Short mmCIF file of C-alpha atoms (C1' of nucleotides) in Angstrom, two decimals:
data_model
loop_
_atom_site.label_atom_id
_atom_site.label_comp_id
_atom_site.label_asym_id
_atom_site.label_seq_id
_atom_site.Cartn_x
_atom_site.Cartn_y
_atom_site.Cartn_z
CA UNK A 764 60.92 -129.65 -69.76
CA UNK A 765 58.32 -127.75 -71.73
CA UNK A 766 59.59 -126.38 -74.99
CA UNK A 767 59.76 -122.61 -74.86
CA UNK A 768 57.06 -121.08 -77.01
CA UNK A 769 58.28 -118.34 -79.23
CA UNK A 770 57.82 -114.71 -78.36
CA UNK A 771 55.07 -114.18 -80.90
CA UNK A 772 52.93 -116.85 -79.30
CA UNK A 773 53.68 -115.66 -75.79
CA UNK A 774 52.45 -112.20 -76.71
CA UNK A 775 49.36 -113.51 -78.50
CA UNK A 776 48.41 -115.70 -75.53
CA UNK A 777 48.86 -112.89 -73.05
CA UNK A 778 46.92 -110.46 -75.24
CA UNK A 779 44.12 -112.96 -75.68
CA UNK A 780 43.83 -113.48 -71.95
CA UNK A 781 43.85 -109.78 -71.10
CA UNK A 782 41.58 -108.67 -73.93
CA UNK A 783 39.10 -111.31 -72.81
CA UNK A 784 38.86 -109.64 -69.42
CA UNK A 785 38.84 -106.02 -70.47
CA UNK A 786 38.32 -103.72 -73.43
CA UNK A 787 40.86 -103.05 -76.11
CA UNK A 788 41.38 -99.57 -74.68
CA UNK A 789 41.52 -100.78 -71.08
CA UNK A 790 44.50 -103.06 -71.68
CA UNK A 791 47.94 -101.56 -72.27
CA UNK A 792 50.72 -103.04 -74.32
CA UNK A 793 52.94 -102.84 -71.26
CA UNK A 794 50.50 -105.06 -69.43
CA UNK A 795 50.47 -107.58 -72.25
CA UNK A 796 54.22 -107.80 -72.60
CA UNK A 797 54.53 -107.87 -68.82
CA UNK A 798 52.23 -110.88 -68.59
CA UNK A 799 54.01 -112.51 -71.50
CA UNK A 800 57.36 -111.95 -69.80
CA UNK A 801 58.91 -110.20 -72.78
CA UNK A 802 60.18 -106.72 -73.44
CA UNK A 803 57.84 -103.88 -74.29
CA UNK A 804 59.28 -103.13 -77.70
CA UNK A 805 58.76 -106.70 -78.93
CA UNK A 806 55.04 -106.21 -79.30
CA UNK A 807 55.60 -103.49 -81.87
CA UNK A 808 58.30 -105.53 -83.56
CA UNK A 809 56.16 -108.65 -84.06
CA UNK A 810 52.85 -106.89 -84.62
CA UNK A 811 53.14 -103.41 -86.04
CA UNK A 812 50.79 -101.86 -83.48
CA UNK A 813 48.13 -102.51 -80.87
CA UNK A 814 45.25 -102.63 -83.32
CA UNK A 815 47.03 -105.16 -85.54
CA UNK A 816 47.81 -107.28 -82.49
CA UNK A 817 44.15 -107.40 -81.53
CA UNK A 818 43.15 -108.37 -85.05
CA UNK A 819 45.76 -111.10 -85.09
CA UNK A 820 44.33 -112.52 -81.87
CA UNK A 821 40.94 -112.74 -83.54
CA UNK A 822 42.35 -114.17 -86.76
CA UNK A 823 44.47 -116.85 -85.10
CA UNK A 824 41.59 -119.13 -84.12
CA UNK A 825 38.85 -118.03 -86.51
CA UNK A 826 39.53 -120.33 -89.42
CA UNK A 827 39.85 -123.44 -87.28
CA UNK A 828 36.46 -122.69 -85.73
CA UNK A 829 34.83 -121.99 -89.08
CA UNK A 830 36.26 -125.15 -90.58
CA UNK A 831 35.03 -127.32 -87.75
CA UNK A 832 31.57 -125.80 -88.13
CA UNK A 833 31.42 -126.35 -91.88
CA UNK A 834 32.72 -129.91 -91.57
CA UNK A 835 30.02 -130.71 -89.09
CA UNK A 836 27.32 -129.17 -91.24
CA UNK A 837 28.49 -131.08 -94.30
CA UNK A 838 28.49 -134.35 -92.38
CA UNK A 839 24.86 -133.80 -91.45
CA UNK A 840 23.78 -132.75 -94.90
CA UNK A 841 25.28 -135.89 -96.42
CA UNK A 842 22.89 -137.99 -94.36
CA UNK A 843 19.80 -136.25 -95.74
CA UNK A 844 17.80 -133.08 -95.12
CA UNK A 845 19.19 -131.22 -92.12
CA UNK A 846 16.82 -130.09 -89.38
CA UNK A 847 17.04 -126.68 -87.75
CA UNK A 848 18.25 -128.25 -84.56
CA UNK A 849 21.00 -130.17 -86.34
CA UNK A 850 22.16 -127.02 -88.08
CA UNK A 851 22.25 -125.10 -84.82
CA UNK A 852 24.19 -127.88 -83.14
CA UNK A 853 26.68 -127.91 -86.02
CA UNK A 854 27.21 -124.20 -85.49
CA UNK A 855 27.31 -124.09 -81.73
CA UNK A 856 28.77 -127.40 -80.62
CA UNK A 857 32.29 -126.72 -81.96
CA UNK A 858 32.33 -123.47 -80.00
CA UNK A 859 31.52 -125.36 -76.80
CA UNK A 860 33.96 -128.15 -77.49
CA UNK A 861 36.83 -125.78 -78.02
CA UNK A 862 35.89 -123.91 -74.85
CA UNK A 863 35.89 -127.15 -72.89
CA UNK A 864 39.50 -127.94 -73.74
CA UNK A 865 41.71 -127.96 -70.66
CA UNK A 866 43.88 -125.24 -72.10
CA UNK A 867 42.32 -121.83 -71.39
CA UNK A 868 42.97 -120.25 -74.77
CA UNK A 869 39.59 -120.88 -76.36
CA UNK A 870 37.73 -119.74 -73.28
CA UNK A 871 39.54 -116.45 -73.42
CA UNK A 872 38.88 -116.29 -77.13
CA UNK A 873 35.14 -116.76 -76.67
CA UNK A 874 34.95 -113.92 -74.18
CA UNK A 875 37.00 -111.70 -76.44
CA UNK A 876 34.70 -112.44 -79.37
CA UNK A 877 31.70 -111.60 -77.19
CA UNK A 878 32.90 -108.06 -76.69
CA UNK A 879 34.35 -107.54 -80.15
CA UNK A 880 31.02 -108.65 -81.64
CA UNK A 881 29.23 -105.64 -80.28
CA UNK A 882 31.87 -102.99 -80.67
CA UNK A 883 31.43 -101.13 -83.95
CA UNK A 884 35.16 -100.65 -84.07
CA UNK A 885 35.69 -104.37 -84.71
CA UNK A 886 32.68 -105.03 -86.91
CA UNK A 887 34.73 -105.11 -90.12
CA UNK A 888 37.16 -107.58 -88.57
CA UNK A 889 34.39 -109.82 -87.28
CA UNK A 890 32.63 -109.72 -90.64
CA UNK A 891 35.79 -110.50 -92.52
CA UNK A 892 36.48 -113.60 -90.48
CA UNK A 893 33.01 -114.95 -89.79
CA UNK A 894 30.51 -113.81 -92.41
CA UNK A 895 31.36 -116.36 -95.09
CA UNK A 896 30.63 -119.29 -92.84
CA UNK A 897 27.65 -117.51 -91.28
CA UNK A 898 26.16 -117.11 -94.76
CA UNK A 899 26.55 -120.84 -95.41
CA UNK A 900 24.62 -121.62 -92.25
CA UNK A 901 21.97 -119.05 -93.11
CA UNK A 902 21.45 -120.81 -96.45
CA UNK A 903 21.12 -124.15 -94.69
CA UNK A 904 18.47 -122.66 -92.42
CA UNK A 905 16.56 -121.21 -95.39
CA UNK A 906 16.44 -124.70 -96.89
CA UNK A 907 15.29 -126.26 -93.66
CA UNK A 908 12.51 -123.68 -93.31
CA UNK A 909 11.23 -123.13 -96.86
CA UNK A 910 7.90 -121.75 -95.66
CA UNK A 911 9.35 -119.09 -93.38
CA UNK A 912 10.31 -115.70 -94.81
CA UNK A 913 14.05 -115.38 -95.21
CA UNK A 914 14.23 -112.18 -93.24
CA UNK A 915 12.63 -113.85 -90.26
CA UNK A 916 15.02 -116.79 -90.48
CA UNK A 917 18.03 -114.52 -90.71
CA UNK A 918 16.90 -112.44 -87.75
CA UNK A 919 16.40 -115.60 -85.73
CA UNK A 920 19.87 -116.78 -86.70
CA UNK A 921 21.34 -113.49 -85.53
CA UNK A 922 19.45 -113.85 -82.26
CA UNK A 923 20.95 -117.32 -81.93
CA UNK A 924 24.48 -116.14 -82.56
CA UNK A 925 24.08 -113.39 -79.99
CA UNK A 926 22.82 -115.73 -77.31
CA UNK A 927 25.44 -118.32 -78.07
CA UNK A 928 28.20 -115.77 -77.83
CA UNK A 929 27.00 -114.27 -74.58
CA UNK A 930 25.94 -117.56 -73.02
CA UNK A 931 29.46 -118.92 -73.24
CA UNK A 932 31.13 -115.68 -72.21
CA UNK A 933 30.51 -116.48 -68.58
CA UNK A 934 27.95 -113.82 -67.93
CA UNK A 935 27.73 -113.97 -64.16
CA UNK A 936 24.50 -112.08 -63.68
CA UNK A 937 22.55 -115.33 -63.65
CA UNK A 938 24.38 -116.42 -60.52
CA UNK A 939 22.82 -113.69 -58.40
CA UNK A 940 19.35 -114.10 -59.89
CA UNK A 941 19.41 -117.87 -59.30
CA UNK A 942 20.76 -117.38 -55.77
CA UNK A 943 23.79 -119.41 -56.71
CA UNK A 944 21.91 -122.43 -58.07
CA UNK A 945 23.26 -121.86 -61.54
CA UNK A 946 26.98 -121.55 -62.26
CA UNK A 947 27.82 -119.32 -65.20
CA UNK A 948 30.90 -121.36 -66.01
CA UNK A 949 29.02 -124.63 -66.55
CA UNK A 950 29.16 -124.63 -70.32
CA UNK A 951 27.61 -128.06 -70.83
CA UNK A 952 24.55 -127.01 -68.85
CA UNK A 953 24.31 -123.79 -70.85
CA UNK A 954 24.51 -125.76 -74.07
CA UNK A 955 21.83 -128.18 -72.90
CA UNK A 956 19.45 -125.29 -72.21
CA UNK A 957 20.40 -123.34 -75.26
CA UNK A 958 19.59 -125.83 -78.01
CA UNK A 959 15.93 -126.47 -77.16
CA UNK A 960 15.41 -122.77 -76.56
CA UNK A 961 16.75 -121.83 -79.97
CA UNK A 962 14.97 -124.67 -81.76
CA UNK A 963 11.74 -123.59 -80.13
CA UNK A 964 12.44 -120.04 -81.20
CA UNK A 965 12.72 -121.03 -84.86
CA UNK A 966 9.60 -123.16 -84.50
CA UNK A 967 7.76 -120.13 -83.20
CA UNK A 968 8.44 -118.04 -86.31
CA UNK A 969 5.40 -117.23 -88.43
CA UNK A 970 5.00 -119.06 -91.74
CA UNK A 971 4.44 -117.39 -95.03
CA UNK B 687 13.85 -70.02 -77.54
CA UNK B 688 14.75 -73.29 -75.87
CA UNK B 689 15.34 -73.05 -72.17
CA UNK B 690 18.96 -73.68 -71.33
CA UNK B 691 19.37 -77.01 -69.62
CA UNK B 692 21.62 -76.94 -66.62
CA UNK B 693 25.23 -78.00 -66.76
CA UNK B 694 24.65 -81.28 -64.98
CA UNK B 695 22.16 -82.39 -67.62
CA UNK B 696 24.33 -81.19 -70.48
CA UNK B 697 27.18 -83.32 -69.18
CA UNK B 698 24.96 -86.36 -68.59
CA UNK B 699 23.50 -86.14 -72.10
CA UNK B 700 26.90 -85.81 -73.73
CA UNK B 701 28.33 -88.65 -71.66
CA UNK B 702 25.37 -90.86 -72.51
CA UNK B 703 25.80 -90.23 -76.22
CA UNK B 704 29.54 -90.84 -76.22
CA UNK B 705 29.49 -93.86 -73.93
CA UNK B 706 26.85 -95.38 -76.18
CA UNK B 707 29.29 -95.26 -79.08
CA UNK B 708 32.46 -96.30 -77.31
CA UNK B 709 33.80 -97.94 -74.16
CA UNK B 710 34.16 -96.24 -70.84
CA UNK B 711 37.91 -96.23 -71.31
CA UNK B 712 37.74 -95.05 -74.91
CA UNK B 713 35.91 -91.84 -74.05
CA UNK B 714 37.76 -89.03 -72.29
CA UNK B 715 36.29 -86.49 -69.92
CA UNK B 716 37.60 -83.76 -72.19
CA UNK B 717 35.58 -85.21 -75.04
CA UNK B 718 32.44 -85.28 -72.93
CA UNK B 719 32.72 -81.73 -71.66
CA UNK B 720 33.70 -80.62 -75.16
CA UNK B 721 30.53 -82.10 -76.62
CA UNK B 722 28.49 -80.68 -73.76
CA UNK B 723 30.01 -77.25 -74.37
CA UNK B 724 31.15 -76.79 -70.79
CA UNK B 725 34.51 -76.48 -69.11
CA UNK B 726 36.62 -79.52 -68.31
CA UNK B 727 36.67 -79.04 -64.56
CA UNK B 728 32.88 -79.01 -64.29
CA UNK B 729 32.63 -82.75 -64.80
CA UNK B 730 34.68 -83.34 -61.66
CA UNK B 731 32.73 -80.70 -59.81
CA UNK B 732 29.28 -82.15 -60.54
CA UNK B 733 30.26 -85.81 -60.51
CA UNK B 734 33.25 -86.59 -58.37
CA UNK B 735 35.00 -88.64 -61.03
CA UNK B 736 34.62 -90.48 -64.33
CA UNK B 737 33.38 -93.71 -62.80
CA UNK B 738 30.70 -91.91 -60.80
CA UNK B 739 29.59 -90.05 -63.91
CA UNK B 740 29.13 -93.31 -65.81
CA UNK B 741 27.13 -94.80 -62.97
CA UNK B 742 24.94 -91.71 -62.82
CA UNK B 743 24.20 -92.06 -66.53
CA UNK B 744 22.99 -95.60 -65.89
CA UNK B 745 21.03 -94.62 -62.79
CA UNK B 746 19.26 -91.67 -64.39
CA UNK B 747 16.86 -93.69 -66.55
CA UNK B 748 16.86 -97.06 -64.79
CA UNK B 749 14.01 -96.52 -62.36
CA UNK B 750 11.66 -95.07 -64.96
CA UNK B 751 12.21 -98.13 -67.15
CA UNK B 752 11.75 -100.54 -64.27
CA UNK B 753 8.57 -98.81 -63.17
CA UNK B 754 7.05 -98.89 -66.61
CA UNK B 755 7.83 -102.59 -66.83
CA UNK B 756 6.31 -103.40 -63.45
CA UNK B 757 3.19 -101.32 -64.17
CA UNK B 758 2.66 -103.18 -67.38
CA UNK B 759 3.10 -106.55 -65.72
CA UNK B 760 0.69 -105.66 -62.95
CA UNK B 761 -1.92 -104.52 -65.45
CA UNK B 762 -1.75 -107.90 -67.16
CA UNK B 763 -1.81 -109.90 -63.95
CA UNK B 764 -4.96 -108.08 -62.81
CA UNK B 765 -6.83 -109.47 -65.81
CA UNK B 766 -6.03 -113.11 -64.95
CA UNK B 767 -3.18 -115.55 -65.38
CA UNK B 768 -0.41 -114.01 -67.45
CA UNK B 769 0.99 -115.93 -70.40
CA UNK B 770 4.71 -116.13 -71.15
CA UNK B 771 4.23 -113.95 -74.19
CA UNK B 772 2.41 -111.28 -72.20
CA UNK B 773 5.14 -111.25 -69.58
CA UNK B 774 7.83 -110.90 -72.23
CA UNK B 775 5.95 -108.07 -73.90
CA UNK B 776 5.59 -106.31 -70.55
CA UNK B 777 9.33 -106.53 -70.09
CA UNK B 778 10.44 -105.66 -73.60
CA UNK B 779 7.81 -103.30 -74.97
CA UNK B 780 8.68 -100.39 -72.65
CA UNK B 781 12.28 -100.65 -73.78
CA UNK B 782 11.20 -100.31 -77.41
CA UNK B 783 8.77 -97.51 -76.72
CA UNK B 784 11.36 -95.42 -74.96
CA UNK B 785 13.82 -96.05 -77.78
CA UNK B 786 11.24 -94.91 -80.33
CA UNK B 787 10.84 -91.50 -78.76
CA UNK B 788 12.00 -88.74 -81.07
CA UNK B 789 14.55 -87.59 -78.57
CA UNK B 790 17.73 -89.67 -78.91
CA UNK B 791 18.47 -90.13 -75.23
CA UNK B 792 16.91 -93.53 -74.75
CA UNK B 793 18.47 -94.90 -77.90
CA UNK B 794 21.88 -93.94 -76.58
CA UNK B 795 20.95 -95.40 -73.23
CA UNK B 796 19.99 -98.74 -74.75
CA UNK B 797 23.32 -99.03 -76.53
CA UNK B 798 25.18 -98.05 -73.39
CA UNK B 799 23.34 -100.72 -71.41
CA UNK B 800 24.21 -103.28 -74.05
CA UNK B 801 27.90 -102.84 -73.47
CA UNK B 802 27.74 -102.31 -69.72
CA UNK B 803 25.73 -105.52 -69.41
CA UNK B 804 28.65 -107.63 -70.49
CA UNK B 805 31.52 -105.78 -68.89
CA UNK B 806 32.37 -107.32 -65.52
CA UNK B 807 33.40 -103.90 -64.32
CA UNK B 808 29.78 -102.70 -64.38
CA UNK B 809 28.09 -105.90 -63.24
CA UNK B 810 27.52 -104.62 -59.69
CA UNK B 811 25.97 -101.42 -61.04
CA UNK B 812 23.70 -103.29 -63.47
CA UNK B 813 22.64 -105.69 -60.75
CA UNK B 814 21.94 -102.90 -58.31
CA UNK B 815 19.62 -101.13 -60.71
CA UNK B 816 17.95 -103.98 -62.56
CA UNK B 817 17.95 -107.18 -60.52
CA UNK B 818 14.98 -106.36 -58.31
CA UNK B 819 12.65 -105.94 -61.25
CA UNK B 820 14.24 -108.84 -63.12
CA UNK B 821 13.49 -111.07 -60.15
CA UNK B 822 9.82 -110.01 -60.22
CA UNK B 823 9.59 -111.00 -63.87
CA UNK B 824 11.38 -114.28 -63.20
CA UNK B 825 8.76 -115.09 -60.57
CA UNK B 826 5.97 -114.30 -63.02
CA UNK B 827 7.55 -116.67 -65.53
CA UNK B 828 7.85 -119.44 -62.92
CA UNK B 829 4.12 -119.10 -62.28
CA UNK B 830 3.29 -119.16 -65.97
CA UNK B 831 5.37 -122.31 -66.48
CA UNK B 832 4.77 -124.39 -63.34
CA UNK B 833 5.85 -127.62 -65.05
CA UNK B 834 9.20 -126.35 -66.24
CA UNK B 835 12.23 -126.49 -63.94
CA UNK B 836 13.02 -123.08 -62.51
CA UNK B 837 16.61 -123.21 -63.64
CA UNK B 838 15.52 -123.72 -67.22
CA UNK B 839 13.07 -120.83 -67.00
CA UNK B 840 15.67 -118.54 -65.53
CA UNK B 841 18.22 -119.44 -68.16
CA UNK B 842 15.66 -118.78 -70.87
CA UNK B 843 14.87 -115.42 -69.30
CA UNK B 844 18.54 -114.50 -69.31
CA UNK B 845 18.74 -115.52 -72.96
CA UNK B 846 15.76 -113.27 -73.61
CA UNK B 847 17.31 -110.30 -71.85
CA UNK B 848 20.51 -110.75 -73.78
CA UNK B 849 18.78 -110.86 -77.15
CA UNK B 850 16.56 -107.93 -76.29
CA UNK B 851 19.51 -105.82 -75.25
CA UNK B 852 21.59 -106.62 -78.31
CA UNK B 853 18.70 -106.55 -80.77
CA UNK B 854 17.93 -102.95 -79.92
CA UNK B 855 21.54 -101.87 -79.75
CA UNK B 856 21.64 -101.52 -83.50
CA UNK B 857 23.93 -104.38 -84.22
CA UNK B 858 24.69 -103.76 -87.86
CA UNK B 859 26.08 -107.15 -88.74
CA UNK B 860 22.69 -108.27 -89.99
CA UNK B 861 22.78 -105.64 -92.69
CA UNK B 862 25.67 -107.27 -94.52
CA UNK B 863 24.32 -110.80 -94.10
CA UNK B 864 20.91 -109.77 -95.44
CA UNK B 865 22.52 -107.85 -98.31
CA UNK B 866 20.83 -104.71 -97.06
CA UNK B 867 17.30 -106.13 -96.94
CA UNK B 868 17.16 -105.69 -93.17
CA UNK B 869 17.88 -102.38 -91.47
CA UNK B 870 19.38 -102.69 -88.01
CA UNK B 871 17.72 -99.50 -86.86
CA UNK B 872 14.15 -100.66 -87.55
CA UNK B 873 13.19 -101.34 -83.96
CA UNK B 874 9.54 -102.16 -84.63
CA UNK B 875 10.55 -104.87 -87.07
CA UNK B 876 13.06 -106.25 -84.56
CA UNK B 877 10.39 -106.32 -81.90
CA UNK B 878 7.95 -108.07 -84.21
CA UNK B 879 10.49 -110.83 -84.88
CA UNK B 880 11.70 -111.01 -81.33
CA UNK B 881 8.48 -111.82 -79.49
CA UNK B 882 7.49 -114.99 -81.38
CA UNK B 883 11.08 -116.18 -81.29
CA UNK B 884 11.31 -115.82 -77.53
CA UNK B 885 7.82 -117.27 -76.91
CA UNK B 886 8.76 -120.24 -79.06
CA UNK B 887 11.97 -120.59 -77.12
CA UNK B 888 10.13 -120.88 -73.80
CA UNK B 889 7.66 -123.29 -75.41
CA UNK B 890 10.61 -125.45 -76.46
CA UNK B 891 11.89 -125.91 -72.91
CA UNK B 892 11.61 -129.46 -71.55
CA UNK B 893 8.93 -130.14 -68.91
CA UNK B 894 9.54 -131.76 -65.60
"C1'" DG C 106 65.32 -110.88 -82.37
"C1'" DT C 107 66.04 -108.66 -78.20
"C1'" DC C 108 67.01 -104.80 -75.07
"C1'" DT C 109 67.25 -99.87 -73.31
"C1'" DA C 110 65.86 -95.39 -73.44
"C1'" DT C 111 63.02 -91.88 -74.65
"C1'" DA C 112 60.07 -88.97 -77.40
"C1'" DG C 113 55.68 -86.84 -77.65
"C1'" DG C 114 51.03 -86.85 -76.42
"C1'" DC C 115 46.97 -87.58 -73.87
"C1'" DT C 116 44.82 -88.78 -69.45
"C1'" DG C 117 42.08 -87.89 -64.90
"C1'" DA C 118 42.01 -84.93 -61.29
"C1'" DT C 119 42.70 -80.66 -58.72
"C1'" DA C 120 44.08 -75.95 -56.91
"C1'" DG C 121 42.87 -71.41 -56.81
"C1'" DA C 122 41.02 -67.00 -58.92
"C1'" DC C 123 36.59 -65.03 -59.87
"C1'" DG D 486 29.12 -72.61 -60.27
"C1'" DT D 487 32.39 -71.48 -63.50
"C1'" DC D 488 37.00 -70.82 -65.57
"C1'" DT D 489 42.15 -71.17 -66.14
"C1'" DA D 490 46.19 -73.46 -65.52
"C1'" DT D 491 48.75 -77.21 -64.33
"C1'" DC D 492 50.51 -81.57 -62.19
"C1'" DA D 493 51.91 -86.12 -62.24
"C1'" DG D 494 51.30 -90.35 -64.47
"C1'" DC D 495 50.55 -93.30 -68.04
"C1'" DC D 496 50.17 -94.31 -72.80
"C1'" DT D 497 51.82 -95.91 -77.78
"C1'" DA D 498 55.38 -96.05 -80.75
"C1'" DT D 499 60.12 -95.79 -82.24
"C1'" DA D 500 65.24 -95.16 -82.60
"C1'" DG D 501 69.45 -97.28 -82.00
"C1'" DA D 502 72.85 -100.39 -79.47
"C1'" DC D 503 73.81 -105.20 -79.27
#
DNA sequence: GTCTATAGGCTGATAGAC
DNA sequence: GTCTATCAGCCTATAGAC
C-alpha cells in the first residue's frame, strides 16, 4: 500500500498539474483542492493564499534543477575549457532528464515555468529563483566566446532559454504544420534538434 | 479635433491593450469598457461575448501581417533563389516594422500574440489565422535547404517563430541579467541580434 | 490539522427603457 | 446604438467547531 502523502504535497501536486494547463487566474482554489481530494480551507491553512501557493510550486523544484545544472557545468569545466555546446547541454540536459522521469511532476513544472516566464506578474519570482544560476552560465559563455561582445552573447543566451522553455512545454502547433510527422511530446527528438540549432546560433554571432 | 472613433474600435483597442498586459481571464469586461470609455453592455452588443472579443482582437491585424510577409517573400523569390536569411527577414521584419510604428496598437498586439501562442485555449485561433502563411514560409525554407531533413527545418522554423515572438514581447528579464546594459524595448537591437542567431541556427542543422 | 459554513465581492451576460 | 439595472454564479478568504 502506497504511503499517504501529506496534505501539503497533495495540494502542491494538484496545483502544479492545474497551473501547468491553465493560467493562474483560470484555475480556482476549489479546483485544486478538489483534484487533491482535500477540503477547500486547507489550501489557505497550508499556504496563506493563492499567490503564495503558486510561488511555492515554483520554489519547490527550482533549487534541485539549478543544482543539477551547476554540477554539470562544474564537471565540464574541470576537464578543461568548456565549449558553447557543452555549456548549453549542461544547462538544458537536466531540464530534459527531469521531464523524462516517469512521474509527471516535472513535466507539469516545465509547462508552468513556460507560462510564468512570460507573465510580468511572476517575473520577480522567476528572477529570484533562476537568475543566480543563469548568471553563472552567462559568465561561462562569455569565457567560451571571448571575441564576441557580451551583449550579443547574453541576448543569444536569452534566446536559448526561451526556446528551451517553449520547446519542452509541448507546444502542439508543430503537429499541424508537420501534418502529424512530428510529435510535440517527443522530448528527446526536440533536444536532438535543439542543441545543434543553438550552437549554430552562437556560432553565427558577429565577432568584435 | 480628432475624429471620434466608433465604439467597436474603442473597445477593440482597449481590449488589445489590456490583454497584452494580462491573461484573458485576468482582464474583466468591465475593465475593458471602462478603459474604452463606453458602457458595460456595449461589449456584449458588439461582440457576443468575451471569447469572441478576444478572437476578434487577434483577427483584426492578422491578415495585414500575413500579407506583408508574403509580399516580402515573393519580392525576394522573384530575384532568384532565396537564402535562409532572406526568408527569415521576410517573415520577421514586417513584425518589427509594425511594432515600431508610433501608434501603440501593434506593440500591444505582439505581446498579446506572445501569450496566446502558448495557451492551448487559443491554439485553434492562432492556427486558423497564421498556419497558412507559416506553411508557405516552411516550403520556402525546404527549398533553400534541400539537403536538410524537412523535420529538422520545420523544428528550426518553430524555434525561430518562438524566439521572434518572445523577443519582441518585451521580456524584461534580460535587463536584470545585463545589469541594465540591454533595454528590452529596443526592438531594432533585438532584431539585429536575432537574424544572425537564427541564420546560424539553420546553418548548424545536420545534413542528410 | 481538518471540516463546515459563510461572508463579501466580483464576474459575464442580459432584459428592457430610450 | 446606447444606457441602467440586475441576475445568478462563482470566486477568495476566513471564522469557529471539532
